[in-house]
PDB file of C-alpha atoms in Angstrom:
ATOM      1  CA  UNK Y 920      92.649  79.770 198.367  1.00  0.00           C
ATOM      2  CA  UNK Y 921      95.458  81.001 200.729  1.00  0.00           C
ATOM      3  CA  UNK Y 922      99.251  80.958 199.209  1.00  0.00           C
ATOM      4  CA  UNK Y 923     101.175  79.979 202.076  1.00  0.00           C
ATOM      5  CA  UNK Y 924     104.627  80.045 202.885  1.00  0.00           C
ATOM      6  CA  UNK Y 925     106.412  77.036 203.437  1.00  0.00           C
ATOM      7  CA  UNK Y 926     109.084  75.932 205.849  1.00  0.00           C
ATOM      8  CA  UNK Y 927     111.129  73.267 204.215  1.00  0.00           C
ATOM      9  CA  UNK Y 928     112.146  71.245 207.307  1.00  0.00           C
ATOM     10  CA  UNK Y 929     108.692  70.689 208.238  1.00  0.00           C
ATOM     11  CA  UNK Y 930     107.075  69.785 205.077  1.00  0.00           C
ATOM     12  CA  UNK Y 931     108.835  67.519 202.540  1.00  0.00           C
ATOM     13  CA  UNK Y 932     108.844  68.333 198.797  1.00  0.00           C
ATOM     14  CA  UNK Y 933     106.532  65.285 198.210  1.00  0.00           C
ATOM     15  CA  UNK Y 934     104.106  66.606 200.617  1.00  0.00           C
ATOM     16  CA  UNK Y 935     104.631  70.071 199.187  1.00  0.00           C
ATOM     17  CA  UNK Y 936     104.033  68.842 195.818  1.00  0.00           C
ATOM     18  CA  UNK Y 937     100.505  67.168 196.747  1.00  0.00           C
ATOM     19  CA  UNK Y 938      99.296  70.413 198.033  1.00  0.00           C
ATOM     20  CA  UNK Y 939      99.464  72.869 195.035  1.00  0.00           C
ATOM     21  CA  UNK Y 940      97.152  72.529 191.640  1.00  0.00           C
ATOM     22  CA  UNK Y 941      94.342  73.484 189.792  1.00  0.00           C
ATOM     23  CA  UNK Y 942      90.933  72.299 190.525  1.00  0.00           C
ATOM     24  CA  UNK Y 943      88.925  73.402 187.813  1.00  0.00           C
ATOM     25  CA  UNK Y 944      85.707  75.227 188.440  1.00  0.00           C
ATOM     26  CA  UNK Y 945      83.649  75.728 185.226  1.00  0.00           C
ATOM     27  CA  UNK Y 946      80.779  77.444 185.025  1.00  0.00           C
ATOM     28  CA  UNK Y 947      82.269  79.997 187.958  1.00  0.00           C
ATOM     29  CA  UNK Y 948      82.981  83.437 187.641  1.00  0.00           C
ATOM     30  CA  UNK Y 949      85.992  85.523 188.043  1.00  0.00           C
ATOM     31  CA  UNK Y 950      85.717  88.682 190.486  1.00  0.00           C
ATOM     32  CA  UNK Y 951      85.119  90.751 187.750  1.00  0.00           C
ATOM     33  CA  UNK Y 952      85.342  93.679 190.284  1.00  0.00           C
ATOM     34  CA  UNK Y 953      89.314  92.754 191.323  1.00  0.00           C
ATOM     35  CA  UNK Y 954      91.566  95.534 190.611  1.00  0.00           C
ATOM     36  CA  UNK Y 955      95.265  94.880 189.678  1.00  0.00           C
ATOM     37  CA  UNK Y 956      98.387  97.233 188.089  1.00  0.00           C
ATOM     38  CA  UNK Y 957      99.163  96.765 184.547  1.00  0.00           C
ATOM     39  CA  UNK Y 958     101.981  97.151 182.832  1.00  0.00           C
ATOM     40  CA  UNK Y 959     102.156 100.622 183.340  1.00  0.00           C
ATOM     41  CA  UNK Y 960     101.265 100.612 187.399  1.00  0.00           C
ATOM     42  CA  UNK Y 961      97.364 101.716 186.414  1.00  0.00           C
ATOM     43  CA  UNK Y 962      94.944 100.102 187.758  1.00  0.00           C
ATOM     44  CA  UNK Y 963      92.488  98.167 186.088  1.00  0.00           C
ATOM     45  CA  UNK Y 964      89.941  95.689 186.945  1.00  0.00           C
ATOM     46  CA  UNK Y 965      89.200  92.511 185.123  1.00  0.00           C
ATOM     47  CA  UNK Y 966      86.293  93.701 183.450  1.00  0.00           C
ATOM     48  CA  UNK Y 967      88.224  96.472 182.553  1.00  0.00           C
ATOM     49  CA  UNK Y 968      90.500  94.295 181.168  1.00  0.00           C
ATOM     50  CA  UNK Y 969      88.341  91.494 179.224  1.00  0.00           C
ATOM     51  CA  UNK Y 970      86.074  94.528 177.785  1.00  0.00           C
ATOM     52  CA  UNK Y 971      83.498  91.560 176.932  1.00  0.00           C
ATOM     53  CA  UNK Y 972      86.226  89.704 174.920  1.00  0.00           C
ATOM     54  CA  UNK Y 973      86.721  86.401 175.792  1.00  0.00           C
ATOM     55  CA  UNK Y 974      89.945  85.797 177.258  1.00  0.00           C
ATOM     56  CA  UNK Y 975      92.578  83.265 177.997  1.00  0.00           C
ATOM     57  CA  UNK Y 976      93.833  83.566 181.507  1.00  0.00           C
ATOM     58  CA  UNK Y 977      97.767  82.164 182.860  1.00  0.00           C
ATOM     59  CA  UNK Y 978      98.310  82.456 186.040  1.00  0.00           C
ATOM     60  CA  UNK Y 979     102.265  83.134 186.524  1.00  0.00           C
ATOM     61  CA  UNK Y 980     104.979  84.572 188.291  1.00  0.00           C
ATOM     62  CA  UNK Y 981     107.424  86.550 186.613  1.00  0.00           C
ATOM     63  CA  UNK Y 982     110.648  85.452 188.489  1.00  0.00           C
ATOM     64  CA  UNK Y 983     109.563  82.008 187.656  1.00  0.00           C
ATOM     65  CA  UNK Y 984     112.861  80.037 186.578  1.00  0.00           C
ATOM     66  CA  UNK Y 985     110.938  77.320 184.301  1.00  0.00           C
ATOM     67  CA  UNK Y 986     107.424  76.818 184.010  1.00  0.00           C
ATOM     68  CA  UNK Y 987     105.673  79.885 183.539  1.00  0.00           C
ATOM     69  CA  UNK Y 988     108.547  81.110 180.846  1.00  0.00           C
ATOM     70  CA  UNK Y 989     107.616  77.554 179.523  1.00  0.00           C
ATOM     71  CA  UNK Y 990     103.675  78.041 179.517  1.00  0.00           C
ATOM     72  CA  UNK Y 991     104.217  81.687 178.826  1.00  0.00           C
ATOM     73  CA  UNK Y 992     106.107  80.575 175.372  1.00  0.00           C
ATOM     74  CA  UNK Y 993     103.678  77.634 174.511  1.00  0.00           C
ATOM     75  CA  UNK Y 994     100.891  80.174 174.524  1.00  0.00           C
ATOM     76  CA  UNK Y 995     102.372  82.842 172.288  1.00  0.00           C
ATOM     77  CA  UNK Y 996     103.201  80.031 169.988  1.00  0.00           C
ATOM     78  CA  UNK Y 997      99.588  78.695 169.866  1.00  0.00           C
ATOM     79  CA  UNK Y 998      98.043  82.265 169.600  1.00  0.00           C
ATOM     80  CA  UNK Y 999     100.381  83.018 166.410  1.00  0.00           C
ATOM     81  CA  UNK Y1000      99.069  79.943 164.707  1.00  0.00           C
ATOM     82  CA  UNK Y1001      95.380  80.843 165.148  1.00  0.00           C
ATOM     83  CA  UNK Y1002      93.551  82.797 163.176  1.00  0.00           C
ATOM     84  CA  UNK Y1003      91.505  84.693 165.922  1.00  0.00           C
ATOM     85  CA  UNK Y1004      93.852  87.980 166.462  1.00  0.00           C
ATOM     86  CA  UNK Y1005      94.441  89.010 170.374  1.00  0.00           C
ATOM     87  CA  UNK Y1006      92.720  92.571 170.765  1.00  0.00           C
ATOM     88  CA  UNK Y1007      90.372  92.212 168.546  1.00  0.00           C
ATOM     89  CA  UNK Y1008      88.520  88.506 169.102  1.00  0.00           C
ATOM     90  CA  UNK Y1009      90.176  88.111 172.767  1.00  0.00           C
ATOM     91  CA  UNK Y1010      92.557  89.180 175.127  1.00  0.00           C
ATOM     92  CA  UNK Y1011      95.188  87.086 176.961  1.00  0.00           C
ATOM     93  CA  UNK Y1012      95.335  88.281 180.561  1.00  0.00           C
ATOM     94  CA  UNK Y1013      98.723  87.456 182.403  1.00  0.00           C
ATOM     95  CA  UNK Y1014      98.136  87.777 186.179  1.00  0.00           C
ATOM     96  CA  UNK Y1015     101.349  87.413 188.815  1.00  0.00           C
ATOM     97  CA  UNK Y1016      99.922  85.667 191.976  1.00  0.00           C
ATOM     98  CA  UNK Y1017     102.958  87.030 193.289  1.00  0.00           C
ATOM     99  CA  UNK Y1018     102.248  89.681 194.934  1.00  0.00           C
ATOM    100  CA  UNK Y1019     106.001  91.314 195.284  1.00  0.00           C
ATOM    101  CA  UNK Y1020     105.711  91.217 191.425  1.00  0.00           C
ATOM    102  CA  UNK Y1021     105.889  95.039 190.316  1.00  0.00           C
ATOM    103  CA  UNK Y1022     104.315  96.578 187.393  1.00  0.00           C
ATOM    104  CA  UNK Y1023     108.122  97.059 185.612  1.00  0.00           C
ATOM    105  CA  UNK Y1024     108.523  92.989 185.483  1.00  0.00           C
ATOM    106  CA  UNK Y1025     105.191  92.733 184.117  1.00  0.00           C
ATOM    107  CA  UNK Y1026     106.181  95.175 181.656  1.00  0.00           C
ATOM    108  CA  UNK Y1027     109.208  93.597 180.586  1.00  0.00           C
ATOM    109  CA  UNK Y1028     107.063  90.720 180.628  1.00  0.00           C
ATOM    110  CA  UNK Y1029     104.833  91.835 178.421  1.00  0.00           C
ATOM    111  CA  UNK Y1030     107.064  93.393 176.002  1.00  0.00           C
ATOM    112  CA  UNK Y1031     108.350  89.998 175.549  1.00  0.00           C
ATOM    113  CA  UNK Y1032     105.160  88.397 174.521  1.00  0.00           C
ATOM    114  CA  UNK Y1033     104.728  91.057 171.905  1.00  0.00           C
ATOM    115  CA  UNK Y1034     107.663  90.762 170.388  1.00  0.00           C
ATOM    116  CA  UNK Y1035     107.380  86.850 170.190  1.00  0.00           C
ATOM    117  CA  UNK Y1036     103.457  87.168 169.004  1.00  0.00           C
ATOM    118  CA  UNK Y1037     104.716  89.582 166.243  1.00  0.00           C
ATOM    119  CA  UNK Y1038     101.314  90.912 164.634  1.00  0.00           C
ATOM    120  CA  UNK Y1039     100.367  93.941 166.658  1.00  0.00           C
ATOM    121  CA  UNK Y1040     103.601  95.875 167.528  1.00  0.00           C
ATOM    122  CA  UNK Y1041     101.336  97.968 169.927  1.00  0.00           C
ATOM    123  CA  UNK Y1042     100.205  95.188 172.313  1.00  0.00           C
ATOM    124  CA  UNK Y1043      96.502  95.623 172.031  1.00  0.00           C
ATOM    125  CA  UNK Y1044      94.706  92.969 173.964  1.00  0.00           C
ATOM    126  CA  UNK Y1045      97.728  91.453 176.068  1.00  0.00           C
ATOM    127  CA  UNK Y1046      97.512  92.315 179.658  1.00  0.00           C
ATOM    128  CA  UNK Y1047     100.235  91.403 182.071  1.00  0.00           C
ATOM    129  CA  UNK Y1048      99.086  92.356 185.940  1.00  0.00           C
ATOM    130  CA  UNK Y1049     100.225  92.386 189.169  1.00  0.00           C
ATOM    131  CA  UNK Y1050      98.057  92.915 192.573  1.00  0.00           C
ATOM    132  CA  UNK Y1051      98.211  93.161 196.469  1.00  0.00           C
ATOM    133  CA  UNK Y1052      97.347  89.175 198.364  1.00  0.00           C
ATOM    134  CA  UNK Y1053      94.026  89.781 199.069  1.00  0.00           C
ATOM    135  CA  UNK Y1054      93.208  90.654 194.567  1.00  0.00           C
ATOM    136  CA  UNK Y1055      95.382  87.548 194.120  1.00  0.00           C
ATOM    137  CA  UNK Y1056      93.292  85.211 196.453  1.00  0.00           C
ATOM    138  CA  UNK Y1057      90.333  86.327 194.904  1.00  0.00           C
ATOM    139  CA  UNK Y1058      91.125  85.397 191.428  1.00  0.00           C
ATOM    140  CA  UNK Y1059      93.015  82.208 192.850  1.00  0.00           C
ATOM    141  CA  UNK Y1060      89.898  80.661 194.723  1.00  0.00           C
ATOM    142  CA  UNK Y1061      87.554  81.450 192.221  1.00  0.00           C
ATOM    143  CA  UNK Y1062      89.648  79.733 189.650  1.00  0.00           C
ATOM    144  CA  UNK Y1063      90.897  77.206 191.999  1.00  0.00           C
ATOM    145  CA  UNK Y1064      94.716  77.779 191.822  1.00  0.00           C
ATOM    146  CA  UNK Y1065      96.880  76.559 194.541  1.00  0.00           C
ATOM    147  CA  UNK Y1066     100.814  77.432 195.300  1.00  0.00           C
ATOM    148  CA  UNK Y1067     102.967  77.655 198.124  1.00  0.00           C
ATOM    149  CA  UNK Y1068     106.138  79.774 198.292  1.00  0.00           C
ATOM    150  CA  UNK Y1069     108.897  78.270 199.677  1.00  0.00           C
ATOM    151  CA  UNK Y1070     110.965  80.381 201.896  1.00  0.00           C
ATOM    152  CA  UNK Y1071     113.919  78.242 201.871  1.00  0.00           C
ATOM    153  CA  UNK Y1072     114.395  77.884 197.806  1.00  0.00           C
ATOM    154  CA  UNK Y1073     112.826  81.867 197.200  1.00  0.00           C
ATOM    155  CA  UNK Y1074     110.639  79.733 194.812  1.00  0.00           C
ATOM    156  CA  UNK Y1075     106.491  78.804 194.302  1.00  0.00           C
ATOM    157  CA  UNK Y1076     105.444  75.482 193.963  1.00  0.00           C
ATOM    158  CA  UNK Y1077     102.788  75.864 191.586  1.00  0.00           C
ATOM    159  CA  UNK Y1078     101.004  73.982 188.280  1.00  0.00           C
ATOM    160  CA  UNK Y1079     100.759  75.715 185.084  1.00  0.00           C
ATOM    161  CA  UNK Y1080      97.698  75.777 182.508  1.00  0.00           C
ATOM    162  CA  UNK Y1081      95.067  78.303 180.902  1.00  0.00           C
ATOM    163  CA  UNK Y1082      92.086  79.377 181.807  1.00  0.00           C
ATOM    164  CA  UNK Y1083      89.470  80.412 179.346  1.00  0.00           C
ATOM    165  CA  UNK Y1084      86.890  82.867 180.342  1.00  0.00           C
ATOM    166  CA  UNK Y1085      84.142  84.406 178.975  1.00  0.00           C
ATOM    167  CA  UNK Y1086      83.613  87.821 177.872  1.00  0.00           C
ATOM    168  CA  UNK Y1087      81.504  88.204 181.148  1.00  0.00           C
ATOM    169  CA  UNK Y1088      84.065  86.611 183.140  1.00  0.00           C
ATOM    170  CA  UNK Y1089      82.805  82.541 183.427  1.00  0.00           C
ATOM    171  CA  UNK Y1090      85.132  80.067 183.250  1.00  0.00           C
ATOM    172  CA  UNK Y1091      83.999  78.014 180.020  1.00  0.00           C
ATOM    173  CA  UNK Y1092      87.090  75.860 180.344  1.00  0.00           C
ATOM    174  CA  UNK Y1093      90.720  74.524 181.353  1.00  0.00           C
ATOM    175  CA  UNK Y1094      93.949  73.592 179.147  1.00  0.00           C
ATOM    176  CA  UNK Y1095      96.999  72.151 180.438  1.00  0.00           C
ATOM    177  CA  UNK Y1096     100.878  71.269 179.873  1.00  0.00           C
ATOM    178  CA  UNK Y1097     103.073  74.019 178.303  1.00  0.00           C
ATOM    179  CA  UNK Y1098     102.481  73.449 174.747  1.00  0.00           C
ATOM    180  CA  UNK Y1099      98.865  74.076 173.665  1.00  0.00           C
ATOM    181  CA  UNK Y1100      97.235  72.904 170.325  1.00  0.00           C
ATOM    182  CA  UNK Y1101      96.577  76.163 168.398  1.00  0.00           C
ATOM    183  CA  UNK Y1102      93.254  74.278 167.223  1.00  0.00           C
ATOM    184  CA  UNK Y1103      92.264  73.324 170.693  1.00  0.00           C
ATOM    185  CA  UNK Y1104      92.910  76.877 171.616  1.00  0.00           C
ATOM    186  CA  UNK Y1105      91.080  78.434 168.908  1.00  0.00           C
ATOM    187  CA  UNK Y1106      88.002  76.120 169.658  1.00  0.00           C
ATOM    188  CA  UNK Y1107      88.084  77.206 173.454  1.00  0.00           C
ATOM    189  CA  UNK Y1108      87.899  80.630 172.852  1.00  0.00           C
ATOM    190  CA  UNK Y1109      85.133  80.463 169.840  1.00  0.00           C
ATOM    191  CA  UNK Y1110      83.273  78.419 172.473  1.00  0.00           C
ATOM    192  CA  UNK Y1111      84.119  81.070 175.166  1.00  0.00           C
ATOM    193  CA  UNK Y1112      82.715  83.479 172.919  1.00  0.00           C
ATOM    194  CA  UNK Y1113      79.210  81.775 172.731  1.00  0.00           C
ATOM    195  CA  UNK Y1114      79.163  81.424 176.706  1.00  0.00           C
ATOM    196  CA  UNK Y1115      79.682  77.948 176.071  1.00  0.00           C
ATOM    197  CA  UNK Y1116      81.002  75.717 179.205  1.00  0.00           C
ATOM    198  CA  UNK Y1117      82.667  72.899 178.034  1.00  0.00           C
ATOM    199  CA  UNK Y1118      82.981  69.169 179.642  1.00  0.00           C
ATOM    200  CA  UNK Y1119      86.490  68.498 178.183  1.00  0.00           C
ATOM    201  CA  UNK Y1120      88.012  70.617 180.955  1.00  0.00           C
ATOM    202  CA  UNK Y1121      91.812  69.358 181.888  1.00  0.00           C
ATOM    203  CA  UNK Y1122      92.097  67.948 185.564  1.00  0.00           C
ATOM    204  CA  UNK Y1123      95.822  67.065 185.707  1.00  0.00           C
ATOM    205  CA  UNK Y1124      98.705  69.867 185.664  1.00  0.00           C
ATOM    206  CA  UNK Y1125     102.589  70.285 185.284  1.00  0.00           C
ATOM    207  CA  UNK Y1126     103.980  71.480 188.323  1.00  0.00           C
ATOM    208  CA  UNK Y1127     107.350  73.683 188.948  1.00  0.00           C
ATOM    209  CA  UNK Y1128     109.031  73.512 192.122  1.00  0.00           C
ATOM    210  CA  UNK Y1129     112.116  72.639 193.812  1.00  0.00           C
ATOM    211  CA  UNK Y1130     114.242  74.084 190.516  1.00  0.00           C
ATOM    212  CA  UNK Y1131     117.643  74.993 191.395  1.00  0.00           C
ATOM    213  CA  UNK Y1132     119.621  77.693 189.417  1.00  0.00           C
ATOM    214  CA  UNK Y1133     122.751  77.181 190.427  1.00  0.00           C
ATOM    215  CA  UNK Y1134     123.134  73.739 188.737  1.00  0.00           C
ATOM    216  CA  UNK Y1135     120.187  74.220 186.577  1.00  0.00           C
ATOM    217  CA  UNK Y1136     118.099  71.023 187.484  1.00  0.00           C
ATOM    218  CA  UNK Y1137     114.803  70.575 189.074  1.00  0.00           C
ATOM    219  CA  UNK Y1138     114.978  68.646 192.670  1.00  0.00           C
ATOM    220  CA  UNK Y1139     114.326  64.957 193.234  1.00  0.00           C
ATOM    221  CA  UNK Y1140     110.991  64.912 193.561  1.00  0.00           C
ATOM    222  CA  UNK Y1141     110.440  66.244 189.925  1.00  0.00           C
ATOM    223  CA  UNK Y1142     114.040  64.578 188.932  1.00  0.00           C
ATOM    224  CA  UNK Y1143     112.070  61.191 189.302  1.00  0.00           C
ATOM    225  CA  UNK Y1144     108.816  62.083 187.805  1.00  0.00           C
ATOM    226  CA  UNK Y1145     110.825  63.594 184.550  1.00  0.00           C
ATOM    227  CA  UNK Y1146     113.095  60.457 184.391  1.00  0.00           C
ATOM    228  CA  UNK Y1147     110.003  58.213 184.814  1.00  0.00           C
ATOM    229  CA  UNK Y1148     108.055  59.807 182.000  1.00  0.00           C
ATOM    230  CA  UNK Y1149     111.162  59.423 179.864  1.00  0.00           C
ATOM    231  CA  UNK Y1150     111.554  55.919 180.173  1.00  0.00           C
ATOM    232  CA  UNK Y1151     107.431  55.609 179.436  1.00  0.00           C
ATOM    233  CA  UNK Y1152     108.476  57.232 176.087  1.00  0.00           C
ATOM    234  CA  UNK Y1153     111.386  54.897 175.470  1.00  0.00           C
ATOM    235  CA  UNK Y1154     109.438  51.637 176.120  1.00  0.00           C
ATOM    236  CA  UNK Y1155     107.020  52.837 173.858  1.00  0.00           C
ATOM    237  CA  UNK Y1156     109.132  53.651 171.077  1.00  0.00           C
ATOM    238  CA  UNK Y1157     110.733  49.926 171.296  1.00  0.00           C
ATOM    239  CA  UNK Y1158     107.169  48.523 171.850  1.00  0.00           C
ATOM    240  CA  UNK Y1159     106.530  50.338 168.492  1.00  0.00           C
ATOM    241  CA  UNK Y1160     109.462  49.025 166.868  1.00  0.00           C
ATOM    242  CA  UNK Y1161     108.970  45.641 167.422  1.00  0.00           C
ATOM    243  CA  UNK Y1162     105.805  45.954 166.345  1.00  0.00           C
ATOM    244  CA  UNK Y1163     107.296  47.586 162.882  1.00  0.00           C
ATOM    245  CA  UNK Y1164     109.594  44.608 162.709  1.00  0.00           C
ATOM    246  CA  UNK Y1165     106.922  42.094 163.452  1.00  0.00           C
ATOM    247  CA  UNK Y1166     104.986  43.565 160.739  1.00  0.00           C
ATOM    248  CA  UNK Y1167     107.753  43.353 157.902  1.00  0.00           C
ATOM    249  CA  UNK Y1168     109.124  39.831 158.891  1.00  0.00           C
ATOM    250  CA  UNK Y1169     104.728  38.672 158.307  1.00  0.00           C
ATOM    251  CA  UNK Y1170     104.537  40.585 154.965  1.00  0.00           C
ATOM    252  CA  UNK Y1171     108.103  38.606 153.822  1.00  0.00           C
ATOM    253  CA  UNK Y1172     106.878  35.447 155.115  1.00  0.00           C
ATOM    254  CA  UNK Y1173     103.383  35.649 153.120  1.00  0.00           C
ATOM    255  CA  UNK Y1174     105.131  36.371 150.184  1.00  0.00           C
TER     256      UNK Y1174
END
């Protein structure tokens, strides 16, 4: 998987949109041979860094202005709630496809999660890593992850989700959206840890792009998808409410 720059007057955001994702390969391995920079600019490969845990994997940016903060947040929130501890039944592996990323905004990264996770002041087991293009396209493909910077903006269009590995480095399974069930994670990792490849693997993503900082709002393309999903949720709420009322006015009437 290449991530390829994109020239905004010759691609449209729709178009732009339709070209970045996740297309879930389970049952593949990660190049457990890759070599990235952690935290602290040493290098370390991903077998280094899973040390036969199983681990969730997020694939982020760190000058990302929504999504992966978003993702990044949902995670630590699931992970607290769980009662597998990171470092000592998993690791959760943060790895910038961005390759101008440095190793000091993956440490402040990281610093972050730690604080938010709470229960091990030291950081064992979270991993936040950067790496040069050709590292990052060979996690990317095997995981099939697919972005697109955007000259233009200075942004990636890009979907968010976790990856769960294997402590040898197989993909046993995807999760999507920004908020994850802390039992749905736990299951994926026990299930991780027995090599197990599950069928329930997520095949839709969120996707960040076109977000603007000056006036804080995403662009039309994502405007529209976010207003459209509201109003889904507001028909369904009256839907349910008539259906409340229908209910009460056939219990007064029987009695």
């Amino acid at each position: 998987m290449l991530i390829l720059p994109c020239n905004a007057s010759a691609q449209t955001p729709q178009q732009i949109l339709k070209e970045v994702g996740i297309t879930p390969h389970p049952g593949q391995s990660i190049p457990l041979d890759a070599v990235f920079k952690d935290h602290s600019s040493d290098e370390i490969s991903l077998r280094e860094a899973l040390d036969h845990q199983p681990a969730v994997l997020c694939l982020v940016y760190f000058d990302c202005p929504m999504l992966c903060k978003l993702s990044a947040d949902g995670l630590v929130r699931a992970v607290s709630e769980i009662q597998e501890e990171v470092g000592d039944d998993f690791q959760v592996i943060m790895v910038s496809f961005n390759p101008a990323d440095t190793p000091e905004k993956a440490n402040l990264a990281r610093q972050r999660l730690i604080q938010k996770y709470g229960r091990s002041p030291e950081g064992s087991g979270w991993y936040c890593l950067t790496g040069s293009q050709a590292e990052i396209e060979r996690l990317t493909s095997a995981v099939g992850f697919q972005a697109h910077w955007d000259e233009t903006i200075q942004q990636y269009a890009h979907a968010s989700g976790l990856i769960i590995v294997s402590g040898e480095g197989v993909i046993t399974q995807y999760l999507d959206g920004v908020n994850y069930v802390p039992r749905e994670l736990s299951q994926a990792i026990k299930a991780a840890g027995d090599e197990k490849v599950s069928e329930k693997s997520a095949n839709s993503f969120l996707t960040c792009y076109l977000y603007d900082p000056t006036t804080g709002r995403f662009g039309s393309a994502v405007q529209w998808t976010v207003r459209i999903l509201g109003g889904l949720t507001i028909v369904g709420m009256l839907w349910m409410m008539i259906g409340l009322q229908r209910q009460n006015l056939s219990q007064n009437d029987s009695d």
